Amino acid sequence: LVTLTGVGGVGKTRLALGVAAVLADEFPDGVWVFELASVTDAAAVPDAVAGVLGITQQPGKTVTQSVAAALEGRVRLLVFDNCEHVLDAVADLVEGILAQSPTVRILATSREGLDLAHEQLRPVPSLDLEAGIDSAAVRLFAERAHRVAPQFSLGNPEEADAVLTICRRLDGHPLAIELAASRM
């Protein structure tokens, strides 16, 4: 169980999906993504996951127990995205899955950890600004700005300094940088 943590818009989802794509070949039973942002009722988390996996509740078992039983012995990567508003429900489900199926791997994204045993928290920081005009934050701004204003260039030193200032004021926050660049 690895949980990517950080503020909203820092890139946790993008990172998780990138990791899942890179590791997909290591999971013969597949990679499954559960987008939880739209799940407003914590009690609906097991049902949402079961629905994506095509699992029906077994007689005499809870939905969580049914999901855990169906995953037993599977070699899958499950990505739980946007867990922060349903943390306890996700934690209960993940705990049930991992207790019954040690071959399943879980990657979660949340503003905070699930607080489970053996969970590895990996903070996702804002983009680095140490390299100044060559930083990841400035590169992101330039890429996004060029999409909306093809003539945009960092070639002009005054404009490059302005972009660096914008990125610094936005603390290297990727979503904020993308929104600012889209206004070019």
mmCIF file of N, CA and C in Angstrom, residues 11 15 29 54 63 88 94 96-97 100 115 117 119 121 135 139 141-142 150 152 161 166 177 184:
data_model
loop_
_atom_site.group_PDB
_atom_site.id
_atom_site.type_symbol
_atom_site.label_atom_id
_atom_site.label_comp_id
_atom_site.label_asym_id
_atom_site.label_seq_id
_atom_site.Cartn_x
_atom_site.Cartn_y
_atom_site.Cartn_z
ATOM 1 N N GLY A 11 -0.672 17.189 -8.490
ATOM 2 C CA GLY A 11 -0.318 16.191 -9.497
ATOM 3 C C GLY A 11 -0.340 14.753 -9.011
ATOM 4 N N LEU A 15 0.507 11.507 -11.376
ATOM 5 C CA LEU A 15 1.617 10.653 -10.983
ATOM 6 C C LEU A 15 1.148 9.206 -10.806
ATOM 7 N N ASP A 29 -3.349 -9.658 -13.916
ATOM 8 C CA ASP A 29 -4.798 -9.545 -13.745
ATOM 9 C C ASP A 29 -5.287 -8.108 -13.900
ATOM 10 N N GLY A 54 -16.962 -5.415 -11.456
ATOM 11 C CA GLY A 54 -17.973 -6.378 -11.885
ATOM 12 C C GLY A 54 -18.234 -7.459 -10.850
ATOM 13 N N VAL A 63 -20.357 -6.198 1.116
ATOM 14 C CA VAL A 63 -19.762 -5.884 -0.184
ATOM 15 C C VAL A 63 -18.238 -5.887 -0.062
ATOM 16 N N ASP A 88 -11.992 6.937 5.746
ATOM 17 C CA ASP A 88 -12.267 5.772 6.590
ATOM 18 C C ASP A 88 -12.853 4.622 5.788
ATOM 19 N N VAL A 94 -9.623 -1.198 1.785
ATOM 20 C CA VAL A 94 -8.242 -1.571 1.475
ATOM 21 C C VAL A 94 -7.725 -2.581 2.496
ATOM 22 N N GLY A 96 -9.457 -4.722 4.216
ATOM 23 C CA GLY A 96 -10.103 -6.002 3.936
ATOM 24 C C GLY A 96 -9.493 -6.703 2.736
ATOM 25 N N ILE A 97 -9.196 -5.937 1.692
ATOM 26 C CA ILE A 97 -8.605 -6.512 0.477
ATOM 27 C C ILE A 97 -7.211 -7.064 0.781
ATOM 28 N N GLN A 100 -6.970 -10.325 2.816
ATOM 29 C CA GLN A 100 -7.377 -11.557 2.129
ATOM 30 C C GLN A 100 -6.540 -11.854 0.885
ATOM 31 N N ASP A 115 -3.800 5.837 7.122
ATOM 32 C CA ASP A 115 -3.493 5.456 8.499
ATOM 33 C C ASP A 115 -3.646 3.949 8.715
ATOM 34 N N ALA A 117 -1.647 0.020 8.779
ATOM 35 C CA ALA A 117 -0.360 -0.623 9.012
ATOM 36 C C ALA A 117 0.316 -0.892 7.676
ATOM 37 N N GLU A 119 1.380 1.007 5.524
ATOM 38 C CA GLU A 119 1.170 2.012 4.473
ATOM 39 C C GLU A 119 2.450 2.818 4.311
ATOM 40 N N LEU A 121 3.715 6.279 2.922
ATOM 41 C CA LEU A 121 3.287 7.598 2.481
ATOM 42 C C LEU A 121 4.380 8.213 1.612
ATOM 43 N N SER A 135 13.715 25.562 -14.552
ATOM 44 C CA SER A 135 13.013 24.699 -13.601
ATOM 45 C C SER A 135 11.815 24.008 -14.245
ATOM 46 N N ARG A 139 9.118 25.306 -17.138
ATOM 47 C CA ARG A 139 8.889 24.475 -18.335
ATOM 48 C C ARG A 139 7.405 24.152 -18.496
ATOM 49 N N PHE A 141 4.850 25.916 -17.348
ATOM 50 C CA PHE A 141 4.173 27.146 -17.765
ATOM 51 C C PHE A 141 4.372 27.369 -19.256
ATOM 52 N N ALA A 142 5.613 27.234 -19.723
ATOM 53 C CA ALA A 142 5.922 27.479 -21.137
ATOM 54 C C ALA A 142 5.183 26.498 -22.049
ATOM 55 N N PRO A 150 0.678 30.109 -29.508
ATOM 56 C CA PRO A 150 1.819 29.468 -30.185
ATOM 57 C C PRO A 150 3.037 30.368 -30.359
ATOM 58 N N PHE A 152 4.227 32.251 -28.088
ATOM 59 C CA PHE A 152 4.873 32.428 -26.790
ATOM 60 C C PHE A 152 6.269 31.817 -26.806
ATOM 61 N N ASP A 161 11.718 36.275 -17.066
ATOM 62 C CA ASP A 161 11.718 36.672 -15.652
ATOM 63 C C ASP A 161 10.295 36.794 -15.109
ATOM 64 N N ILE A 166 5.877 34.587 -11.775
ATOM 65 C CA ILE A 166 4.538 33.993 -11.662
ATOM 66 C C ILE A 166 4.631 32.625 -11.003
ATOM 67 N N ILE A 177 -0.220 26.818 -11.955
ATOM 68 C CA ILE A 177 0.614 27.217 -13.101
ATOM 69 C C ILE A 177 -0.119 26.963 -14.411
ATOM 70 N N MET A 184 -2.838 33.109 -21.198
ATOM 71 C CA MET A 184 -1.920 33.832 -22.101
ATOM 72 C C MET A 184 -2.671 34.331 -23.320
#
